[in-house]
Amino acid sequence: MRPRPDTPAAGQESVWRYPRPAIAETSGRRIRIEHRGVLVADTRHAVRTLETSHPPSWYLPPADLTPGLLQRSDRRSLCEWKGQAVYWHLVIGDQVLRDVAWSYPDPTPAFAILRDHVAFYAGPLDRCTVDGEQVVPQPGGFYGGWITSDLAGPFKGVPGSMGW
């Protein structure tokens, strides 16, 4: 069953107007990630992926990540559009957030812009912001989108959305 899209308020984007298949586009919005008092990332050079019913996932360039915090995981997954993803653990002091980030070292040609950029699940992290606004993680354990007040849903990942 396809849900009824929320009516966007002034200044909002409807995730139901995002394309399928997904696309990637550059953004000048400021993306910051902090955890346990440590700055993990800060950039105005992110790439966001847009897909029908999903809030954007934000991919950050390696140059704007704090060096030495990511450790490669053995986990892999396959996206039908982007290719094979590899995962990363975030290590801060004695805390390890396992598989909290992912990247595409060899993306498909349509997503070449994502090469080596890193996306993060917002849920396990203390603070993820878009232009200073704290994000809400996309529902469901699989999805990595970041919900901000300028988005209208409903968003894939809520109970009953498996078939969207």
XYZ file of C-alpha atoms in Angstrom:
164
model
C 0.000 0.000 0.000
C 1.410 3.380 -1.020
C 1.106 6.021 1.688
C -0.418 9.440 1.271
C 2.375 12.050 1.087
C 2.229 14.848 3.645
C 1.505 18.275 2.195
C 4.768 20.246 2.339
C 4.706 23.459 4.347
C 6.344 26.602 2.985
C 10.069 25.956 2.523
C 9.784 22.164 2.734
C 10.755 19.507 0.185
C 8.569 16.439 -0.131
C 10.567 13.223 -0.139
C 7.799 11.906 -2.377
C 9.046 14.208 -5.128
C 12.539 12.719 -4.932
C 13.369 10.437 -7.889
C 13.542 6.699 -8.197
C 16.099 5.475 -9.061
C 18.066 7.571 -6.603
C 20.400 10.432 -7.535
C 23.340 12.165 -5.862
C 23.893 15.925 -5.807
C 26.406 18.284 -4.240
C 25.339 20.592 -1.443
C 26.831 23.641 0.230
C 24.901 23.080 3.465
C 26.993 22.758 6.608
C 27.129 19.208 7.939
C 28.658 18.586 11.387
C 29.021 15.435 13.438
C 30.159 15.378 17.074
C 30.455 12.471 19.469
C 31.694 12.383 23.068
C 32.897 15.965 22.725
C 34.991 15.170 19.629
C 34.410 16.780 16.244
C 34.064 13.881 13.798
C 33.284 15.898 10.656
C 32.579 19.438 9.518
C 31.956 20.259 5.868
C 30.193 22.450 3.352
C 31.151 20.014 0.568
C 28.768 17.130 1.200
C 26.916 15.094 -1.369
C 23.348 14.094 -0.621
C 21.520 11.148 -2.108
C 17.832 11.524 -2.850
C 15.386 8.670 -3.308
C 11.604 8.594 -3.244
C 10.234 8.308 0.327
C 13.686 8.621 1.979
C 15.214 11.618 3.742
C 18.653 12.419 2.298
C 21.746 10.484 3.260
C 24.749 12.822 3.536
C 28.148 11.719 2.187
C 31.134 13.666 3.506
C 34.492 14.102 1.776
C 37.423 12.385 3.503
C 39.321 15.688 3.792
C 36.593 17.030 6.115
C 36.641 14.080 8.541
C 38.836 14.181 11.621
C 41.749 11.847 10.818
C 42.295 8.657 12.773
C 38.744 8.100 14.053
C 37.501 5.584 11.470
C 38.493 1.918 11.372
C 37.506 -0.291 8.423
C 34.927 -2.990 9.164
C 34.567 -6.379 7.496
C 30.895 -5.660 6.737
C 29.763 -5.145 3.135
C 26.424 -4.518 1.442
C 25.203 -3.975 -2.092
C 23.048 -1.121 -3.353
C 21.373 -1.729 -6.678
C 22.252 1.823 -7.798
C 25.453 2.784 -5.982
C 27.346 -0.510 -5.922
C 29.178 -2.265 -3.076
C 29.447 -0.417 0.226
C 32.099 -0.914 2.864
C 31.486 -0.036 6.512
C 33.442 1.806 9.171
C 33.663 1.770 12.959
C 34.063 5.081 14.782
C 36.656 4.839 17.561
C 36.768 7.591 20.184
C 38.780 6.758 23.265
C 37.584 3.397 24.571
C 34.240 3.560 22.723
C 33.762 1.806 19.382
C 30.590 2.485 17.397
C 30.531 -0.520 15.092
C 29.429 -0.112 11.465
C 28.248 3.456 12.113
C 29.404 4.701 8.700
C 29.680 3.456 5.139
C 31.265 4.446 1.841
C 31.577 3.381 -1.788
C 35.233 2.975 -2.802
C 34.212 1.971 -6.347
C 30.677 3.262 -6.982
C 28.721 2.743 -10.184
C 29.334 5.411 -12.873
C 26.079 7.232 -12.037
C 27.312 7.690 -8.438
C 31.004 8.361 -9.114
C 30.656 11.594 -7.100
C 30.360 9.434 -3.938
C 33.769 7.791 -4.353
C 35.370 7.522 -0.891
C 32.879 9.931 0.710
C 31.574 8.634 4.042
C 27.968 8.612 5.285
C 26.989 8.138 8.933
C 23.980 6.717 10.743
C 22.800 9.595 12.944
C 21.161 7.462 15.659
C 24.250 6.266 17.554
C 25.986 9.660 17.437
C 25.600 12.457 19.987
C 25.065 15.267 17.505
C 24.531 15.379 13.741
C 23.436 18.691 12.272
C 22.489 20.225 8.944
C 23.009 24.001 9.010
C 22.958 23.861 12.816
C 19.712 21.885 13.098
C 19.930 18.607 15.016
C 18.728 15.802 12.723
C 16.330 12.994 13.504
C 17.504 9.573 12.248
C 15.429 7.889 9.573
C 13.302 5.197 11.216
C 14.279 1.558 10.865
C 17.679 0.053 11.524
C 18.689 -0.267 7.881
C 18.247 3.271 6.598
C 20.714 6.120 7.019
C 18.708 9.213 6.090
C 18.714 12.374 8.166
C 15.374 14.093 8.810
C 15.307 17.883 9.160
C 12.418 20.322 9.503
C 12.620 21.276 5.828
C 11.431 17.806 4.764
C 7.881 16.487 4.422
C 7.237 12.735 4.714
C 6.115 10.234 5.625
C 9.527 8.563 5.577
C 10.340 4.991 4.629
C 11.349 2.941 7.665
C 8.248 3.493 9.776
C 6.221 0.366 10.585
C 4.293 -0.807 7.537
C 6.614 0.864 4.999
C 8.427 -2.262 3.814
C 6.534 -2.295 0.486
C 6.941 1.398 -0.369
